[in-house]
Amino acid sequence: MSENKIPYKIYLSEDEMPMAWYNLRADMQNKPAPLLNPGTGQPMTAQELEGVFCTELVRQELDNDTAYFQIPAEIRDFYKMYRPSPLVRAYCLEQKLGTPAKIYYKFEGNNTSGSHKLNSAIAQAYYAKLQGLQGVTTETGAGQWGTALSMACGYLGLDCRVFMVKCSYEQKPFRREVMRVYGSSVTPSPSESTQVGRKILSQFPGTTGSLGCAISEAVETAVANPGYRYVLGSVLNQVLLHQSIIGLEAKTALDKYGVKPDIIIGCAGGGSNLGGLIAPFMGQKLRGEADYRIIAVEPESCPSFTRGKYAYDFCDTGMVCPLAKMYTLGSSFMPAADHAGGLRFHGMSSVLSQLYADGYMEARAVKQTDVFEAAEEFARVEGILPAPESSHAIRAAIDEAVKCREAGEAKTILFGLTGTGYFDLVAYERFHNGEMKNFSPSDEDIAKSLAQLPAVPNALA
Amino acid sequence: MSENKIPYKIYLSEDEMPMAWYNLRADMQNKPAPLLNPGTGQPMTAQELEGVFCTELVRQELDNDTAYFQIPAEIRDFYKMYRPSPLVRAYCLEQKLGTPAKIYYKFEGNNTSGSHKLNSAIAQAYYAKLQGLQGVTTETGAGQWGTALSMACGYLGLDCRVFMVKCSYEQKPFRREVMRVYGSSVTPSPSESTQVGRKILSQFPGTTGSLGCAISEAVETAVANPGYRYVLGSVLNQVLLHQSIIGLEAKTALDKYGVKPDIIIGCAGGGSNLGGLIAPFMGQKLRGEADYRIIAVEPESCPSFTRGKYAYDFCDTGMVCPLAKMYTLGSSFMPAADHAGGLRFHGMSSVLSQLYADGYMEARAVKQTDVFEAAEEFARVEGILPAPESSHAIRAAIDEAVKCREAGEAKTILFGLTGTGYFDLVAYERFHNGEMKNFSPSDEDIAKSLAQLPAVPNALA
């Protein structure tokens, strides 16, 4: 098919939706480092992990060799509510920029949870249900993951207990209400319902909570209740596996029109979207079948790739979870309060960290106001109000397209538009009113939190 | 194609998107009554209307004979951002209800403005731009129309001045911010910027505004500024014309799979969605080519079809606009303060009013809490958080599907899902907390506002 015939939106048919998730680890020569037990310093065993996570999900987490995992029919049926998601040719943005570049974006915001998080939420909820569990627990900060998990559990009739960081619970009542529409119980964290919550409340009576504390409460609740397990929306290998559907669909759609991207761009917080989008392309690159420039875009205020250290660290600020080897700013690192949206995790997926360490991808950090400027420019011509997270990728895509204009090069750019910004309008308002600031942590601040990295056996570090 | 092959979502290709809007009036034997000049009692002339509306839109407004209006290429390009919109087979809802009925819905919420209003907003903005105008003015209550118009004007680089009912401006800051993202100026109404606004503010210093007042301010601003015209998101014939794309796409998609609906259901406020959805089906019915049950669903708190009078009335509470013949509760009628969402207009499209008077469609009024119950049931299985307006149609669709279950009949139901409920979570919260009330106006209240209907020449009444 000629390139002239490419529509604004490429919708695959349901039959073209991938039958299996792709496990990028299978094609990695240097496998991601294993999770370590913080007590023993030894790799976490399946048995240890199964106290917290569902059995099948533990299998997926630990399997570095199987390239494809069949997507169960029930999950495929759920996916059909909103998948295949559209791959959009950004004709209007290209025209606005006056660039010869061809820009495509894979839009994952076309479901009520408003983001790609639903791809893994339904998978994790499904395996919990299959195992005969009664429910799952999780934490949520900004609320994207909690909403996605609520939708998945509402659909399957699974109990869902969300610990929502208290300040977010109070400031984002709408996020909370969407979760309640789907039948979840939403508890502001720290709460009186867990030991760790009561302890923190007694130590810091006026605290508005933190993600680290909410994780601890969710894990404690899962472990304390026999029919429950804990689930997580990013960072983990299993999450990247489920999210591979983003990249698989994008690649199928591009292949259909004979298009090969030169540059692939994704925003990066814990890595769920970026890892999913790039999966099949990175697979080709690892196997030497094709080459792509792959760019991770992170906030200047939380620059784990660009200014972090590749080392073993805790996944949570509460230091109760296993250790993961990753690019990290230190588990006590807190992004500036003025930072809007997600992408505020101190570390990064172990898979992506290893690939970055091995030189398979680039990373860049961008300023918050530059991100919102790109978001608004995009919204006006492409008609989608992007989430602040997604807008990091938009920023980099626009920058690359402008470079193409200056160099007169017609490169093909693919980026991930992970979600919508309906619940982020307070941040947009601050941007409009000129109240939004940029923040770059000082070298001293980063050094201070990195000084607290845990000690691990030399052989593993 | 066999019915077994029907996917969850039917996406037409861009080539299958209609090339022309369908003007239902061309097939009506009894044409809708003309707009009257409230001063003279005579039909409004094109010249009179052109002081307020764009020339091409006036032509569309007055033309009761031309069956098809070509959609300009520029509008078609804009439509491709979000159209063809999906026609969804509600497999999950059918299963949940245990009904043999086959349920389809046309989903118009898959754009950032979150509703079908964008279909007419882009058309009206386009003709304003084509006429060389500098900008448009409008009013918005809940904010759906103002958001849609802002998106359209942002895309075309047209100035957009929105008068937003003050209480809504203050209570829905996010709606306001979305409009600002798209570059609109949003003024709380009543304001100091118009004569009528200043007059109302001096008479009622603490007022939080009304739609009627915002309309008056928008009209005054359009008339007072040479390069401006006023635009409106519902009620008018031109709006129904543009919205016919909903029904045309739905019919094309159903025809492709050999499906003929038995029952077509839409929510009804001013009639923009209902008129658009039913257009081609009603056309067949009027021409005697096919029969369908067509059901308008309105709120019990604003029951213009089911309890109003078919008569000439003002379109606005300020009584400055032309008179329209329609089912009306009287222009001074105000729905109960507890009523959530839109569908609060006191009258109804003249086209739909005439069709209802002639027995071509049914109408029913539903209770608010029943509507939110249906909304939540739908959201949990179909994965879309519906707008309260759209949920009126969901309520009726579920009721019809349950009747099918009881009667063992496998009828095919089509309904319009006009938009998403992201900005209506205060109402969802009230529903969850058991604070939502139902309200049915008393006969006395309706009689009181109907007593103020304007006098018109006998020949026209």
mmCIF file with all atom_site columns, C-alpha atoms in Angstrom, chain B residues 191-256:
data_model
loop_
_atom_site.group_PDB
_atom_site.id
_atom_site.type_symbol
_atom_site.label_atom_id
_atom_site.label_alt_id
_atom_site.label_comp_id
_atom_site.label_asym_id
_atom_site.label_entity_id
_atom_site.label_seq_id
_atom_site.pdbx_PDB_ins_code
_atom_site.Cartn_x
_atom_site.Cartn_y
_atom_site.Cartn_z
_atom_site.occupancy
_atom_site.B_iso_or_equiv
_atom_site.pdbx_formal_charge
_atom_site.auth_seq_id
_atom_site.auth_comp_id
_atom_site.auth_asym_id
_atom_site.auth_atom_id
_atom_site.pdbx_PDB_model_num
ATOM 1  C CA . SER B 1 191 ? -20.441 39.706 33.561 1.00 0.00 ? 191 SER B CA 1
ATOM 2  C CA . GLU B 1 192 ? -19.583 43.389 33.429 1.00 0.00 ? 192 GLU B CA 1
ATOM 3  C CA . SER B 1 193 ? -18.650 43.056 29.756 1.00 0.00 ? 193 SER B CA 1
ATOM 4  C CA . THR B 1 194 ? -22.187 43.364 28.336 1.00 0.00 ? 194 THR B CA 1
ATOM 5  C CA . GLN B 1 195 ? -25.131 45.707 28.863 1.00 0.00 ? 195 GLN B CA 1
ATOM 6  C CA . VAL B 1 196 ? -27.427 42.856 29.755 1.00 0.00 ? 196 VAL B CA 1
ATOM 7  C CA . GLY B 1 197 ? -24.832 41.456 32.157 1.00 0.00 ? 197 GLY B CA 1
ATOM 8  C CA . ARG B 1 198 ? -24.382 44.782 33.925 1.00 0.00 ? 198 ARG B CA 1
ATOM 9  C CA . LYS B 1 199 ? -28.143 45.232 34.135 1.00 0.00 ? 199 LYS B CA 1
ATOM 10 C CA . ILE B 1 200 ? -28.675 41.823 35.698 1.00 0.00 ? 200 ILE B CA 1
ATOM 11 C CA . LEU B 1 201 ? -25.766 42.314 38.098 1.00 0.00 ? 201 LEU B CA 1
ATOM 12 C CA . SER B 1 202 ? -27.208 45.593 39.301 1.00 0.00 ? 202 SER B CA 1
ATOM 13 C CA . GLN B 1 203 ? -30.665 44.054 39.734 1.00 0.00 ? 203 GLN B CA 1
ATOM 14 C CA . PHE B 1 204 ? -29.448 40.817 41.347 1.00 0.00 ? 204 PHE B CA 1
ATOM 15 C CA . PRO B 1 205 ? -25.997 41.513 42.829 1.00 0.00 ? 205 PRO B CA 1
ATOM 16 C CA . GLY B 1 206 ? -25.414 38.003 44.182 1.00 0.00 ? 206 GLY B CA 1
ATOM 17 C CA . THR B 1 207 ? -26.750 35.975 41.245 1.00 0.00 ? 207 THR B CA 1
ATOM 18 C CA . THR B 1 208 ? -24.850 32.891 40.095 1.00 0.00 ? 208 THR B CA 1
ATOM 19 C CA . GLY B 1 209 ? -26.280 33.230 36.600 1.00 0.00 ? 209 GLY B CA 1
ATOM 20 C CA . SER B 1 210 ? -28.487 31.184 34.305 1.00 0.00 ? 210 SER B CA 1
ATOM 21 C CA . LEU B 1 211 ? -28.294 29.763 30.806 1.00 0.00 ? 211 LEU B CA 1
ATOM 22 C CA . GLY B 1 212 ? -30.810 32.347 29.647 1.00 0.00 ? 212 GLY B CA 1
ATOM 23 C CA . CYS B 1 213 ? -28.604 35.183 30.827 1.00 0.00 ? 213 CYS B CA 1
ATOM 24 C CA . ALA B 1 214 ? -25.470 33.653 29.281 1.00 0.00 ? 214 ALA B CA 1
ATOM 25 C CA . ILE B 1 215 ? -27.276 33.321 25.935 1.00 0.00 ? 215 ILE B CA 1
ATOM 26 C CA . SER B 1 216 ? -28.251 36.986 26.081 1.00 0.00 ? 216 SER B CA 1
ATOM 27 C CA . GLU B 1 217 ? -24.659 38.014 26.813 1.00 0.00 ? 217 GLU B CA 1
ATOM 28 C CA . ALA B 1 218 ? -23.292 35.862 23.995 1.00 0.00 ? 218 ALA B CA 1
ATOM 29 C CA . VAL B 1 219 ? -25.836 37.189 21.481 1.00 0.00 ? 219 VAL B CA 1
ATOM 30 C CA . GLU B 1 220 ? -25.193 40.785 22.517 1.00 0.00 ? 220 GLU B CA 1
ATOM 31 C CA . THR B 1 221 ? -21.438 40.310 22.150 1.00 0.00 ? 221 THR B CA 1
ATOM 32 C CA . ALA B 1 222 ? -21.821 38.767 18.689 1.00 0.00 ? 222 ALA B CA 1
ATOM 33 C CA . VAL B 1 223 ? -24.107 41.531 17.469 1.00 0.00 ? 223 VAL B CA 1
ATOM 34 C CA . ALA B 1 224 ? -21.949 44.295 18.969 1.00 0.00 ? 224 ALA B CA 1
ATOM 35 C CA . ASN B 1 225 ? -18.726 43.063 17.350 1.00 0.00 ? 225 ASN B CA 1
ATOM 36 C CA . PRO B 1 226 ? -18.647 43.209 13.528 1.00 0.00 ? 226 PRO B CA 1
ATOM 37 C CA . GLY B 1 227 ? -16.395 40.202 12.957 1.00 0.00 ? 227 GLY B CA 1
ATOM 38 C CA . TYR B 1 228 ? -18.377 37.918 15.254 1.00 0.00 ? 228 TYR B CA 1
ATOM 39 C CA . ARG B 1 229 ? -21.425 35.669 15.085 1.00 0.00 ? 229 ARG B CA 1
ATOM 40 C CA . TYR B 1 230 ? -23.296 33.659 17.682 1.00 0.00 ? 230 TYR B CA 1
ATOM 41 C CA . VAL B 1 231 ? -23.369 29.853 17.603 1.00 0.00 ? 231 VAL B CA 1
ATOM 42 C CA . LEU B 1 232 ? -25.565 27.329 19.440 1.00 0.00 ? 232 LEU B CA 1
ATOM 43 C CA . GLY B 1 233 ? -25.068 23.634 20.173 1.00 0.00 ? 233 GLY B CA 1
ATOM 44 C CA . SER B 1 234 ? -28.581 22.217 20.049 1.00 0.00 ? 234 SER B CA 1
ATOM 45 C CA . VAL B 1 235 ? -32.238 22.845 19.205 1.00 0.00 ? 235 VAL B CA 1
ATOM 46 C CA . LEU B 1 236 ? -31.562 24.449 15.781 1.00 0.00 ? 236 LEU B CA 1
ATOM 47 C CA . ASN B 1 237 ? -32.256 22.670 12.493 1.00 0.00 ? 237 ASN B CA 1
ATOM 48 C CA . GLN B 1 238 ? -28.635 23.181 11.370 1.00 0.00 ? 238 GLN B CA 1
ATOM 49 C CA . VAL B 1 239 ? -27.386 21.350 14.458 1.00 0.00 ? 239 VAL B CA 1
ATOM 50 C CA . LEU B 1 240 ? -29.566 18.333 13.715 1.00 0.00 ? 240 LEU B CA 1
ATOM 51 C CA . LEU B 1 241 ? -28.264 18.401 10.152 1.00 0.00 ? 241 LEU B CA 1
ATOM 52 C CA . HIS B 1 242 ? -24.625 18.212 11.303 1.00 0.00 ? 242 HIS B CA 1
ATOM 53 C CA . GLN B 1 243 ? -25.428 15.592 13.904 1.00 0.00 ? 243 GLN B CA 1
ATOM 54 C CA . SER B 1 244 ? -26.953 13.335 11.237 1.00 0.00 ? 244 SER B CA 1
ATOM 55 C CA . ILE B 1 245 ? -23.448 11.945 10.818 1.00 0.00 ? 245 ILE B CA 1
ATOM 56 C CA . ILE B 1 246 ? -24.066 9.918  13.983 1.00 0.00 ? 246 ILE B CA 1
ATOM 57 C CA . GLY B 1 247 ? -27.023 8.088  12.481 1.00 0.00 ? 247 GLY B CA 1
ATOM 58 C CA . LEU B 1 248 ? -25.526 7.813  9.007  1.00 0.00 ? 248 LEU B CA 1
ATOM 59 C CA . GLU B 1 249 ? -22.419 6.097  10.346 1.00 0.00 ? 249 GLU B CA 1
ATOM 60 C CA . ALA B 1 250 ? -24.461 3.877  12.634 1.00 0.00 ? 250 ALA B CA 1
ATOM 61 C CA . LYS B 1 251 ? -26.678 2.796  9.756  1.00 0.00 ? 251 LYS B CA 1
ATOM 62 C CA . THR B 1 252 ? -23.729 2.137  7.431  1.00 0.00 ? 252 THR B CA 1
ATOM 63 C CA . ALA B 1 253 ? -22.079 -0.003 10.095 1.00 0.00 ? 253 ALA B CA 1
ATOM 64 C CA . LEU B 1 254 ? -25.251 -1.979 10.822 1.00 0.00 ? 254 LEU B CA 1
ATOM 65 C CA . ASP B 1 255 ? -26.030 -2.429 7.126  1.00 0.00 ? 255 ASP B CA 1
ATOM 66 C CA . LYS B 1 256 ? -22.539 -3.838 6.623  1.00 0.00 ? 256 LYS B CA 1
#
